[in-house]
């Protein structure tokens, strides 16, 4: 058998990365378009261009439970399936009050 160098580093090039930037109000916004596919990783950021009291709310599993991000804070997470075993294709964001900006980056499986 011929000697072969071990492959210690592998690169995941399947799927795609989608960057979403915009603004939202107290009405929930679903991101991204569900036709894109199953989300594998997500990064949500409340940009520091927002006001000091602007709070971005986010939900990763389709329930009514929201977590908070203050100005300049971010969260990154690898998503699995939701509580009923269905792949997650969208996240929900909204503001605590008024209209604020958001920044979201998602990795989508092929």
PDB file of C-alpha atoms in Angstrom:
ATOM      1  CA  UNK A   1       0.000   0.000   0.000  1.00  0.00           C
ATOM      2  CA  UNK A   2       1.373   3.404  -0.957  1.00  0.00           C
ATOM      3  CA  UNK A   3       1.989   5.951   1.716  1.00  0.00           C
ATOM      4  CA  UNK A   4      -0.437   8.823   1.792  1.00  0.00           C
ATOM      5  CA  UNK A   5      -0.256  11.964   3.860  1.00  0.00           C
ATOM      6  CA  UNK A   6      -3.089  12.161   6.385  1.00  0.00           C
ATOM      7  CA  UNK A   7      -5.785  14.703   5.617  1.00  0.00           C
ATOM      8  CA  UNK A   8      -5.862  16.694   8.859  1.00  0.00           C
ATOM      9  CA  UNK A   9      -7.542  19.730   7.420  1.00  0.00           C
ATOM     10  CA  UNK A  10     -10.766  19.482   5.507  1.00  0.00           C
ATOM     11  CA  UNK A  11     -12.658  22.413   4.118  1.00  0.00           C
ATOM     12  CA  UNK A  12     -16.447  22.536   4.106  1.00  0.00           C
ATOM     13  CA  UNK A  13     -17.418  24.199   0.830  1.00  0.00           C
ATOM     14  CA  UNK A  14     -20.968  22.881   0.507  1.00  0.00           C
ATOM     15  CA  UNK A  15     -23.962  25.155   0.958  1.00  0.00           C
ATOM     16  CA  UNK A  16     -23.828  28.931   0.961  1.00  0.00           C
ATOM     17  CA  UNK A  17     -23.431  31.945   3.216  1.00  0.00           C
ATOM     18  CA  UNK A  18     -26.092  34.657   3.130  1.00  0.00           C
ATOM     19  CA  UNK A  19     -25.673  38.109   4.696  1.00  0.00           C
ATOM     20  CA  UNK A  20     -28.830  40.031   5.612  1.00  0.00           C
ATOM     21  CA  UNK A  21     -28.752  43.672   6.695  1.00  0.00           C
ATOM     22  CA  UNK A  22     -31.797  45.830   7.294  1.00  0.00           C
ATOM     23  CA  UNK A  23     -34.128  47.300   9.870  1.00  0.00           C
ATOM     24  CA  UNK A  24     -37.022  45.928  11.871  1.00  0.00           C
ATOM     25  CA  UNK A  25     -39.736  47.183  14.206  1.00  0.00           C
ATOM     26  CA  UNK A  26     -41.759  45.535  16.955  1.00  0.00           C
ATOM     27  CA  UNK A  27     -43.442  43.321  14.351  1.00  0.00           C
ATOM     28  CA  UNK A  28     -41.600  39.991  13.899  1.00  0.00           C
ATOM     29  CA  UNK A  29     -39.443  39.568  10.794  1.00  0.00           C
ATOM     30  CA  UNK A  30     -38.657  36.060   9.494  1.00  0.00           C
ATOM     31  CA  UNK A  31     -35.186  35.626   7.945  1.00  0.00           C
ATOM     32  CA  UNK A  32     -34.050  34.338   5.447  1.00  0.00           C
ATOM     33  CA  UNK A  33     -36.479  33.282   2.708  1.00  0.00           C
ATOM     34  CA  UNK A  34     -37.384  29.644   3.603  1.00  0.00           C
ATOM     35  CA  UNK A  35     -36.723  28.544   0.010  1.00  0.00           C
ATOM     36  CA  UNK A  36     -32.990  29.014   0.670  1.00  0.00           C
ATOM     37  CA  UNK A  37     -32.934  25.859   2.807  1.00  0.00           C
ATOM     38  CA  UNK A  38     -31.954  24.575   6.237  1.00  0.00           C
ATOM     39  CA  UNK A  39     -29.888  26.954   8.367  1.00  0.00           C
ATOM     40  CA  UNK A  40     -26.788  25.315   9.807  1.00  0.00           C
ATOM     41  CA  UNK A  41     -25.175  28.342  11.524  1.00  0.00           C
ATOM     42  CA  UNK A  42     -26.364  31.842  12.345  1.00  0.00           C
ATOM     43  CA  UNK A  43     -24.776  35.067  13.583  1.00  0.00           C
ATOM     44  CA  UNK A  44     -27.085  37.877  14.737  1.00  0.00           C
ATOM     45  CA  UNK A  45     -25.737  41.317  15.639  1.00  0.00           C
ATOM     46  CA  UNK A  46     -27.297  44.456  17.038  1.00  0.00           C
ATOM     47  CA  UNK A  47     -25.004  46.987  15.313  1.00  0.00           C
ATOM     48  CA  UNK A  48     -23.429  49.829  17.248  1.00  0.00           C
ATOM     49  CA  UNK A  49     -25.059  52.285  14.834  1.00  0.00           C
ATOM     50  CA  UNK A  50     -28.266  51.767  16.853  1.00  0.00           C
ATOM     51  CA  UNK A  51     -29.076  53.885  19.891  1.00  0.00           C
ATOM     52  CA  UNK A  52     -27.787  52.988  23.361  1.00  0.00           C
ATOM     53  CA  UNK A  53     -31.256  51.791  24.429  1.00  0.00           C
ATOM     54  CA  UNK A  54     -32.134  49.915  21.208  1.00  0.00           C
ATOM     55  CA  UNK A  55     -32.682  46.218  21.989  1.00  0.00           C
ATOM     56  CA  UNK A  56     -32.866  43.553  19.265  1.00  0.00           C
ATOM     57  CA  UNK A  57     -34.946  40.471  20.102  1.00  0.00           C
ATOM     58  CA  UNK A  58     -34.293  37.142  18.394  1.00  0.00           C
ATOM     59  CA  UNK A  59     -35.768  33.652  18.360  1.00  0.00           C
ATOM     60  CA  UNK A  60     -34.059  30.638  16.824  1.00  0.00           C
ATOM     61  CA  UNK A  61     -36.626  27.832  17.171  1.00  0.00           C
ATOM     62  CA  UNK A  62     -39.987  29.275  16.107  1.00  0.00           C
ATOM     63  CA  UNK A  63     -41.446  29.557  19.595  1.00  0.00           C
ATOM     64  CA  UNK A  64     -42.618  32.751  21.314  1.00  0.00           C
ATOM     65  CA  UNK A  65     -39.475  32.939  23.488  1.00  0.00           C
ATOM     66  CA  UNK A  66     -37.156  35.805  22.533  1.00  0.00           C
ATOM     67  CA  UNK A  67     -33.672  36.611  23.778  1.00  0.00           C
ATOM     68  CA  UNK A  68     -32.189  40.120  23.898  1.00  0.00           C
ATOM     69  CA  UNK A  69     -29.169  41.735  22.315  1.00  0.00           C
ATOM     70  CA  UNK A  70     -28.131  45.201  23.458  1.00  0.00           C
ATOM     71  CA  UNK A  71     -26.357  47.609  21.117  1.00  0.00           C
ATOM     72  CA  UNK A  72     -23.057  46.109  19.936  1.00  0.00           C
ATOM     73  CA  UNK A  73     -23.854  42.599  21.183  1.00  0.00           C
ATOM     74  CA  UNK A  74     -24.026  39.513  18.968  1.00  0.00           C
ATOM     75  CA  UNK A  75     -24.821  35.811  19.171  1.00  0.00           C
ATOM     76  CA  UNK A  76     -23.592  32.983  16.990  1.00  0.00           C
ATOM     77  CA  UNK A  77     -25.029  29.492  17.101  1.00  0.00           C
ATOM     78  CA  UNK A  78     -25.002  26.177  15.256  1.00  0.00           C
ATOM     79  CA  UNK A  79     -28.628  25.200  14.756  1.00  0.00           C
ATOM     80  CA  UNK A  80     -30.073  21.707  14.983  1.00  0.00           C
ATOM     81  CA  UNK A  81     -33.737  20.797  14.437  1.00  0.00           C
ATOM     82  CA  UNK A  82     -36.543  22.496  16.377  1.00  0.00           C
ATOM     83  CA  UNK A  83     -38.477  20.821  19.198  1.00  0.00           C
ATOM     84  CA  UNK A  84     -40.655  18.842  16.793  1.00  0.00           C
ATOM     85  CA  UNK A  85     -37.652  17.542  14.842  1.00  0.00           C
ATOM     86  CA  UNK A  86     -38.141  19.831  11.838  1.00  0.00           C
ATOM     87  CA  UNK A  87     -35.085  21.537  10.306  1.00  0.00           C
ATOM     88  CA  UNK A  88     -34.887  25.270  11.040  1.00  0.00           C
ATOM     89  CA  UNK A  89     -35.203  27.336   7.865  1.00  0.00           C
ATOM     90  CA  UNK A  90     -35.948  30.747   9.417  1.00  0.00           C
ATOM     91  CA  UNK A  91     -35.170  32.776  12.516  1.00  0.00           C
ATOM     92  CA  UNK A  92     -37.313  35.568  13.937  1.00  0.00           C
ATOM     93  CA  UNK A  93     -36.102  39.033  14.906  1.00  0.00           C
ATOM     94  CA  UNK A  94     -37.837  42.195  16.104  1.00  0.00           C
ATOM     95  CA  UNK A  95     -37.091  45.284  18.161  1.00  0.00           C
ATOM     96  CA  UNK A  96     -38.141  45.868  21.728  1.00  0.00           C
ATOM     97  CA  UNK A  97     -39.397  49.339  20.746  1.00  0.00           C
ATOM     98  CA  UNK A  98     -39.200  51.534  17.674  1.00  0.00           C
ATOM     99  CA  UNK A  99     -37.289  50.736  14.499  1.00  0.00           C
ATOM    100  CA  UNK A 100     -33.692  49.499  14.685  1.00  0.00           C
ATOM    101  CA  UNK A 101     -31.067  48.024  12.377  1.00  0.00           C
ATOM    102  CA  UNK A 102     -29.924  44.393  12.355  1.00  0.00           C
ATOM    103  CA  UNK A 103     -27.114  42.340  10.838  1.00  0.00           C
ATOM    104  CA  UNK A 104     -27.569  38.597  10.249  1.00  0.00           C
ATOM    105  CA  UNK A 105     -25.246  36.058   8.601  1.00  0.00           C
ATOM    106  CA  UNK A 106     -26.464  32.505   7.979  1.00  0.00           C
ATOM    107  CA  UNK A 107     -24.803  29.392   6.617  1.00  0.00           C
ATOM    108  CA  UNK A 108     -27.323  27.320   4.692  1.00  0.00           C
ATOM    109  CA  UNK A 109     -26.937  23.617   3.928  1.00  0.00           C
ATOM    110  CA  UNK A 110     -27.087  22.481   0.292  1.00  0.00           C
TER     111      UNK A 110
END
